[in-house]
Coordinates of C-alpha atoms and ligand atoms in Angstrom, one line a residue:
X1 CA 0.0 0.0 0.0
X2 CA 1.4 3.5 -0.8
X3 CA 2.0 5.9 2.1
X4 CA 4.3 8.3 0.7
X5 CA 2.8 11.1 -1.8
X6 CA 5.0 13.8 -3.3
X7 CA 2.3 16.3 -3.7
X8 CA 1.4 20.2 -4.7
X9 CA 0.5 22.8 -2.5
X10 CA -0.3 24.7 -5.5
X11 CA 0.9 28.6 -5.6
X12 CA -0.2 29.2 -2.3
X13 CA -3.7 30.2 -1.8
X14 CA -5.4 27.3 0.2
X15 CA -8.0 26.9 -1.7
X16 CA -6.0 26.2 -5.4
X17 CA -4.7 22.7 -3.1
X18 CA -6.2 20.1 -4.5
X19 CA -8.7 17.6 -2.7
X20 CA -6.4 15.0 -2.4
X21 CA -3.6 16.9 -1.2
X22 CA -5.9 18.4 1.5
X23 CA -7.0 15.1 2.7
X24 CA -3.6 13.8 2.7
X25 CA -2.6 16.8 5.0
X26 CA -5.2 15.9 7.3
X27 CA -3.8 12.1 7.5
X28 CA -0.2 12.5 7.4
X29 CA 1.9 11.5 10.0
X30 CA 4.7 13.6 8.8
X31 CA 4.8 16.5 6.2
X32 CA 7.8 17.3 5.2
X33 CA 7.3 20.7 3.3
X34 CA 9.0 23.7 1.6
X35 CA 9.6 27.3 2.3
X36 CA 7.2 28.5 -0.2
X37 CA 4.8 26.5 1.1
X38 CA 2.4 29.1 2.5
X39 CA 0.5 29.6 6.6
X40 CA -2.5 28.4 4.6
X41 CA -1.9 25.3 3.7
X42 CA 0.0 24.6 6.5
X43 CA -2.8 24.9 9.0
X44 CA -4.3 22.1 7.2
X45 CA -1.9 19.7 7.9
X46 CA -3.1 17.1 11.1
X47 CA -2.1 18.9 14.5
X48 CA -0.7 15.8 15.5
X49 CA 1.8 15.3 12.2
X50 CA 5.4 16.0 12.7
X51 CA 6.5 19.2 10.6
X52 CA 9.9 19.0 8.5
X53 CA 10.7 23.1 7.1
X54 CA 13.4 21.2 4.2
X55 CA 12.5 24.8 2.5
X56 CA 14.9 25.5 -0.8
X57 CA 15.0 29.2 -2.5
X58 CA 17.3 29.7 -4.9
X59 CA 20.9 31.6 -3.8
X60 CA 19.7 31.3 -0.2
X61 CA 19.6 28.9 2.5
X62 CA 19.3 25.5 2.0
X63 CA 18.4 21.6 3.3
X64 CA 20.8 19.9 0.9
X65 CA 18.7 17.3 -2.0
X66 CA 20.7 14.3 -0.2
X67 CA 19.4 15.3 3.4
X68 CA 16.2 15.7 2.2
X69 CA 16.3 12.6 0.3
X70 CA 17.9 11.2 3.6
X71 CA 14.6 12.4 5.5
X72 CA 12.5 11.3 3.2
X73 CA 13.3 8.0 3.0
X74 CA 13.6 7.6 7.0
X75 CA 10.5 9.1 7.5
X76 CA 8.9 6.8 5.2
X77 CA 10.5 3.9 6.9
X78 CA 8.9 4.2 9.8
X79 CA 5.2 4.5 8.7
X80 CA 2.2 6.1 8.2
X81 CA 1.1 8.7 5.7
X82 CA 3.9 10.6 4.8
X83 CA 3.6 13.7 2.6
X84 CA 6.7 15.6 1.2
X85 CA 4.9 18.6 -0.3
X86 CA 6.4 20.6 -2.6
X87 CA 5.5 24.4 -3.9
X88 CA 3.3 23.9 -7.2
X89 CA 3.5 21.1 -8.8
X90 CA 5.9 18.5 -8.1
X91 CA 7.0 17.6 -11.3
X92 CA 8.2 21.3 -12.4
X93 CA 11.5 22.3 -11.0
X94 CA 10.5 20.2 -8.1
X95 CA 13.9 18.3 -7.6
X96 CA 11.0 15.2 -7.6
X97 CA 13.7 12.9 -10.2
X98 CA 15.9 13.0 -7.2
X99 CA 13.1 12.1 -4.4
X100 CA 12.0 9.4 -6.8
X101 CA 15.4 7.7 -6.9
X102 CA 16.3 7.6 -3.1
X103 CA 12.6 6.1 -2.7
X104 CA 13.1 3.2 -5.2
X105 CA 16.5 2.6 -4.6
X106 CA 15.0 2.3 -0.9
X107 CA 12.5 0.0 -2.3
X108 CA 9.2 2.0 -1.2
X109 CA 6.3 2.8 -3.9
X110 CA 5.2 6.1 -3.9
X111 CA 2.8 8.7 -5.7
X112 CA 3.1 12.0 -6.9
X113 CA -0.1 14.0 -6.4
X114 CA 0.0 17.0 -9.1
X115 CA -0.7 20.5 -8.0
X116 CA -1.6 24.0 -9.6
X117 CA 1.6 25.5 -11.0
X118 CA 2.8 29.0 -10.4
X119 CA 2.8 29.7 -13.6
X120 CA -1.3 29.2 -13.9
X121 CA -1.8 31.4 -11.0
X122 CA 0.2 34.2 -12.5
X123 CA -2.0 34.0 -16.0
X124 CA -5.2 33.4 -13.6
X125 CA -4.1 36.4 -11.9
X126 CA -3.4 39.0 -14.5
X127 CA -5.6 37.8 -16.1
X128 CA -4.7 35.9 -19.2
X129 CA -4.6 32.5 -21.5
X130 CA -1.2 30.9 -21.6
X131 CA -2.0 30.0 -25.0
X132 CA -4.2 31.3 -28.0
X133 CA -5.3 30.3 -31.1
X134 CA -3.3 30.8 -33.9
X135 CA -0.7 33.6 -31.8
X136 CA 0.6 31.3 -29.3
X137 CA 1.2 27.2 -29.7
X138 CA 2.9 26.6 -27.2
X139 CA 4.0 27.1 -23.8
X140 CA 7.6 26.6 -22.1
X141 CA 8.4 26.2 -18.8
X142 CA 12.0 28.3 -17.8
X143 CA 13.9 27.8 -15.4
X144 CA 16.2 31.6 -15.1
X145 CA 18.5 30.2 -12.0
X146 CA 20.6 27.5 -12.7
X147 CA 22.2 25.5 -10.2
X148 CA 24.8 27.2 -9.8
X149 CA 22.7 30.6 -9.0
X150 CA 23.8 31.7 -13.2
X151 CA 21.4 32.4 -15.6
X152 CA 21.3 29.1 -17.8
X153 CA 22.7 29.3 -21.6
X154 CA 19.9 29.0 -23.7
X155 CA 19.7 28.8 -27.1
X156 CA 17.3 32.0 -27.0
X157 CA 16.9 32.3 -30.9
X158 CA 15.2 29.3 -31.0
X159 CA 12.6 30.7 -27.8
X160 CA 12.0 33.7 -29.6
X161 CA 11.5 31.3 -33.0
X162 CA 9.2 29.1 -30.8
X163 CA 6.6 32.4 -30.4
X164 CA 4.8 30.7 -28.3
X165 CA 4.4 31.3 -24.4
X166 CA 7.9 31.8 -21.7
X167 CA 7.1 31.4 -18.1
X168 CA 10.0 31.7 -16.4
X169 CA 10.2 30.4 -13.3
X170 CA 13.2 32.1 -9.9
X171 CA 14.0 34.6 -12.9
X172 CA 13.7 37.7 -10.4
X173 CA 17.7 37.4 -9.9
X174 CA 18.2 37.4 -13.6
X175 CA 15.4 39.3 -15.1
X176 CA 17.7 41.9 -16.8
X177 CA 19.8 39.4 -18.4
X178 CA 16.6 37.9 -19.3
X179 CA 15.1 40.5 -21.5
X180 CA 18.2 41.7 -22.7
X181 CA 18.9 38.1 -24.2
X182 CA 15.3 38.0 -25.7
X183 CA 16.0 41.1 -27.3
X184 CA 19.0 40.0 -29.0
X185 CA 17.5 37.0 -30.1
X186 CA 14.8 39.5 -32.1
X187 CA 12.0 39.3 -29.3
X188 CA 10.1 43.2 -29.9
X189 CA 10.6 45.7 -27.3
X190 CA 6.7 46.2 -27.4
X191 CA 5.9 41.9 -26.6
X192 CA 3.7 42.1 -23.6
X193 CA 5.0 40.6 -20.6
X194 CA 4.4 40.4 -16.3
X195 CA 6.0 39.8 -13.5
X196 CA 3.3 38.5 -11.2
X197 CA 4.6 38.1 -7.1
X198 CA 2.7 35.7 -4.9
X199 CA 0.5 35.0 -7.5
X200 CA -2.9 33.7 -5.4
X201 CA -2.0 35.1 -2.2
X202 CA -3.1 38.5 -0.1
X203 CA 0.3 39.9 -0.9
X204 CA 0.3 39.2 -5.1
X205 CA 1.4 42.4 -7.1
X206 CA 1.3 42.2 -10.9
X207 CA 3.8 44.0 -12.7
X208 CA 2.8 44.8 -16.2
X209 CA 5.4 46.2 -18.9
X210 CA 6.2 45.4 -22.3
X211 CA 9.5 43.2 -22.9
X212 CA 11.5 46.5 -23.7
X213 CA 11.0 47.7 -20.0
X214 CA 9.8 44.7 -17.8
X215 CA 13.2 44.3 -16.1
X216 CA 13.3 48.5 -15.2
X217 CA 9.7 48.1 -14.0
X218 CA 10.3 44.6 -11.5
X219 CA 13.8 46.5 -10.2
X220 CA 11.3 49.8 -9.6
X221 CA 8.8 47.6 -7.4
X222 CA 11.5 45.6 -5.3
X223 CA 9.3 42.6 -5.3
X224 CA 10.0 40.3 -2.1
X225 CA 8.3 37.3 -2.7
X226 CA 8.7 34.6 -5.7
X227 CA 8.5 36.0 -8.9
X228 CA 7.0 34.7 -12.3
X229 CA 8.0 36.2 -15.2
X230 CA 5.6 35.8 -18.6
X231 CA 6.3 36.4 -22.3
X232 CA 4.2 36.5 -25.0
X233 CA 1.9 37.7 -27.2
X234 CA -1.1 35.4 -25.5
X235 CA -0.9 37.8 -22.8
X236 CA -2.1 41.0 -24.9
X237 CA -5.4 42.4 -23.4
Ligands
SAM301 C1 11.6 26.0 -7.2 S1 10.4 26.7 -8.2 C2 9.1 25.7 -7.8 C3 8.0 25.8 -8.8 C4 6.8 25.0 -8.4 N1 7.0 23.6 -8.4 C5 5.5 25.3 -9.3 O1 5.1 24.4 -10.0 O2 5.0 26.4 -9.3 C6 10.1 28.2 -7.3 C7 9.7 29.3 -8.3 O3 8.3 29.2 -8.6 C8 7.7 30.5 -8.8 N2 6.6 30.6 -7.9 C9 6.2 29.7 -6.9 N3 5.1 30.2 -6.3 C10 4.8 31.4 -6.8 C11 3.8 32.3 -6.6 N4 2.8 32.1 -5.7 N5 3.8 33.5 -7.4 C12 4.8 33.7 -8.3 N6 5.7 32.8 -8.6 C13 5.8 31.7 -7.8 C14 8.8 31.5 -8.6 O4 9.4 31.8 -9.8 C15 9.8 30.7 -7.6 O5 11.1 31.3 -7.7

């Protein structure tokens, strides 16, 4: 029988969680969670349950993957319902490969429960469709902080070829370098584009500017919380 669930707590509001991962919550016997998991969803989880804060942002403190994996696994062990949940949805830039491994190689089955991603909040929120018939085919998934904290080398021509959707996802650090790299690679000045913080929570701010002066604009408002950045024409009002 499964007991271990690597599950979404969605963007933060409690009530984007998803059933499951609500119920779950309630059962658990230990959740280990991360820092962007929000007070919300927190105060679901069973008084009882033992709480694990492995929280991960990018360029600051951090559980490292192996501890966590470590955790995991012990935790597990021992029994019971045993949630690790994860910001969003597991499965994007959720570090869930590595989880998956330590928990085979430990021999335990588990299941991933999906959750909403940030990037469906910040559309929800502005509000826009991620995609549009016949101006935008497609939507990618960004990562702007590699793991070494430097913005990853992309082949950016072939983004801005793509002309479909960019969400970019812990881009806040790099968001200069960002648009000035679109740019290059022929994206217009005048592309709508947002920076959305806390998308789904009190404390969201949307940030709306054209590509040309999106980075200017998100320096100017000093966001504080985690950041999506979105590109496209799909976004025009
Ligand atoms: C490590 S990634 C995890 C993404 C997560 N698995 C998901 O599906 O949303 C963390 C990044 O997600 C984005 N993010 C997460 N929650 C957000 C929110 N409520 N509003 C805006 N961006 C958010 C930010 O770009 C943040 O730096």
């Amino acid at each position: 029988m499964v007991n271990i669930y690597l599950a979404g707590a969605g963007p933060g509001d409690p009530e984007l969680l998803t059933l499951k991962t609500a119920r779950l919550l309630a059962e658990a016997r230990v959740v280990l969670h991360d820092s962007l998991v929000g007070a919300g969803v927190l105060a679901l989880i069973n008084p009882a349950a033992e709480r694990i804060d492995v929280g991960k942002r990018c360029g600051g403190r951090a559980t490292a993957q192996a501890e966590i994996c470590r955790l995991l696994v012990e935790k597990a062990q021992a029994g019971g319902v045993v949630v690790r949940l994860k910001g969003g949805d597991p499965s994007i830039f959720g570090r869930v490969t590595e989880e998956m491994a330590a928990l085979r190689a430990a021999g335990m089955s588990f299941e991933i429960v999906p959750g909403v991603t940030a990037a469906s909040a910040a559309a929800a929120a502005l509000p826009a469709s991620l995609t549009r018939r016949g101006v935008a085919r497609s939507l990618h998934f960004i990562t702007g902080c590699d793991a070494d904290h430097s913005l990853p080398a992309y082949d950016w021509a072939a983004l801005a070829r793509a002309g479909g959707t960019l969400a970019f996802y812990m881009g806040r650090k790099h968001i200069a370098g960002i648009a000035a790299r679109l740019r290059a690679a022929g994206m217009e000045a005048s592309l709508p584009a947002a920076a959305i913080e806390s998308a789904s929570l009190a404390e969201q701010r949307i940030i709306r500017a054209p590509l040309g002066r999106l980075a200017e604009e998100v320096m100017r408002a000093a966001p504080v919380g985690p950041v999506l950045l979105l590109v496209g024409e799909a976004l025009a009002e």
